[in-house]
């Protein structure tokens, strides 16, 4: 590749949000992280990224879509940091550049790893744009340097995550699950939720993924899965945002099989028995919560995907 590459060359990728079907949190570690044992599921709520050739050394990002005003389009944007990491690690003497356009469908600070999804998308899009010979495992390894949640949106599907949540093993589950998501206008800071968790539980057990959850995923039955969903951060998030307790309760009152905080919140995910039950619940929740910020999604879906290469 060289700096003479046509400037209108571009690559478009789609990258999913995640929910955590189970999230077990251990004690804080000296490096500031917590040991986690989690099961991620990629769901059908996406960001789309378009990477276009730019002058050598230039990496800029522009965010559009309903959540654009909540993200800073600066050097600290995770998509920018990902593209720069790729450039620095595999760069061709500074011959490359990229303009990144992020169409954000994933809520910001919603516990659905939206920023991590953009980092994952930028890695995939720029690797394709710059024609790098990198394997999916290479990209996931680079992603883990950017953040513990970055490797999963590259992999997608359903996967167990250990260590910081970044060491992934795919789960061979069956079926398709129908979820309803109650989004929040206001985000929750992940570090604040973990700090409150440390205050509330000063001696947590070593985290593990329950065998019963993996067995439930093997059946593909939503009714089996419902009793196995768990999130250790629920009490901490509800302590910071007491309104979440009501939202969690509303779902089960109106027909969800189970209610679950997504990651560090504040998004709440409701597992339903099927598509029509999800439609009914979404409709009811819009009325009860007085907001349109309710989405139906399904999972698992695939990880970051190349949609289009324009040369
Ligand atoms: P997680 O589930 O991984 O804890 P989250 O979904 O709760 O993350 P994000 O949407 O990733 O939260 O946002 C976390 C912070 O990252 C925000 O405060 C935001 O300013 C910052 N950020 C940086 N780059 C991005 C990006 N491309 N998209 C969203 N947030 C970003």
PDB file of N, CA, C and O in Angstrom, residues 65 101-102 117 185 195 213-214 234 261 265 279 284:
ATOM      1  N   UNK A  65     -25.883   9.817  13.975  1.00  0.00           N
ATOM      2  CA  UNK A  65     -26.902   8.925  14.540  1.00  0.00           C
ATOM      3  C   UNK A  65     -27.438   9.489  15.849  1.00  0.00           C
ATOM      4  O   UNK A  65     -26.996  10.530  16.329  1.00  0.00           O
ATOM      5  N   UNK A 101     -16.223   7.203   9.830  1.00  0.00           N
ATOM      6  CA  UNK A 101     -17.579   7.703  10.052  1.00  0.00           C
ATOM      7  C   UNK A 101     -18.311   6.636  10.863  1.00  0.00           C
ATOM      8  O   UNK A 101     -18.408   5.479  10.421  1.00  0.00           O
ATOM      9  N   UNK A 102     -18.766   7.006  12.055  1.00  0.00           N
ATOM     10  CA  UNK A 102     -19.448   6.039  12.929  1.00  0.00           C
ATOM     11  C   UNK A 102     -20.928   6.383  12.986  1.00  0.00           C
ATOM     12  O   UNK A 102     -21.292   7.473  13.439  1.00  0.00           O
ATOM     13  N   UNK A 117     -17.305  -1.609  20.787  1.00  0.00           N
ATOM     14  CA  UNK A 117     -17.761  -2.054  19.471  1.00  0.00           C
ATOM     15  C   UNK A 117     -17.138  -1.178  18.377  1.00  0.00           C
ATOM     16  O   UNK A 117     -16.715  -1.670  17.326  1.00  0.00           O
ATOM     17  N   UNK A 185     -31.980   7.329  29.277  1.00  0.00           N
ATOM     18  CA  UNK A 185     -31.505   8.594  28.714  1.00  0.00           C
ATOM     19  C   UNK A 185     -30.134   8.948  29.257  1.00  0.00           C
ATOM     20  O   UNK A 185     -29.306   9.534  28.583  1.00  0.00           O
ATOM     21  N   UNK A 195     -16.734   0.598  41.469  1.00  0.00           N
ATOM     22  CA  UNK A 195     -16.309   1.145  42.766  1.00  0.00           C
ATOM     23  C   UNK A 195     -17.404   0.905  43.809  1.00  0.00           C
ATOM     24  O   UNK A 195     -17.128   0.527  44.952  1.00  0.00           O
ATOM     25  N   UNK A 213     -25.838 -22.607  33.432  1.00  0.00           N
ATOM     26  CA  UNK A 213     -26.115 -21.633  32.372  1.00  0.00           C
ATOM     27  C   UNK A 213     -25.682 -22.194  31.012  1.00  0.00           C
ATOM     28  O   UNK A 213     -26.412 -22.084  30.005  1.00  0.00           O
ATOM     29  N   UNK A 214     -24.505 -22.807  30.998  1.00  0.00           N
ATOM     30  CA  UNK A 214     -24.017 -23.367  29.731  1.00  0.00           C
ATOM     31  C   UNK A 214     -24.939 -24.501  29.271  1.00  0.00           C
ATOM     32  O   UNK A 214     -25.236 -24.627  28.077  1.00  0.00           O
ATOM     33  N   UNK A 234     -25.735  -5.856  39.761  1.00  0.00           N
ATOM     34  CA  UNK A 234     -27.101  -5.326  39.846  1.00  0.00           C
ATOM     35  C   UNK A 234     -27.300  -4.439  41.076  1.00  0.00           C
ATOM     36  O   UNK A 234     -27.827  -3.316  40.966  1.00  0.00           O
ATOM     37  N   UNK A 261     -29.810  -6.859  34.288  1.00  0.00           N
ATOM     38  CA  UNK A 261     -29.031  -5.660  33.998  1.00  0.00           C
ATOM     39  C   UNK A 261     -27.972  -6.030  32.962  1.00  0.00           C
ATOM     40  O   UNK A 261     -27.314  -7.066  33.077  1.00  0.00           O
ATOM     41  N   UNK A 265     -24.852  -1.616  33.351  1.00  0.00           N
ATOM     42  CA  UNK A 265     -26.073  -0.838  33.241  1.00  0.00           C
ATOM     43  C   UNK A 265     -25.817   0.502  32.563  1.00  0.00           C
ATOM     44  O   UNK A 265     -24.693   0.785  32.160  1.00  0.00           O
ATOM     45  N   UNK A 279     -42.789  -8.434  21.212  1.00  0.00           N
ATOM     46  CA  UNK A 279     -43.535  -7.279  20.666  1.00  0.00           C
ATOM     47  C   UNK A 279     -44.525  -6.747  21.699  1.00  0.00           C
ATOM     48  O   UNK A 279     -44.621  -5.531  21.925  1.00  0.00           O
ATOM     49  N   UNK A 284     -45.966  -2.601  25.841  1.00  0.00           N
ATOM     50  CA  UNK A 284     -46.402  -2.276  27.206  1.00  0.00           C
ATOM     51  C   UNK A 284     -45.376  -1.405  27.915  1.00  0.00           C
ATOM     52  O   UNK A 284     -45.722  -0.430  28.599  1.00  0.00           O
TER      53      UNK A 284
END
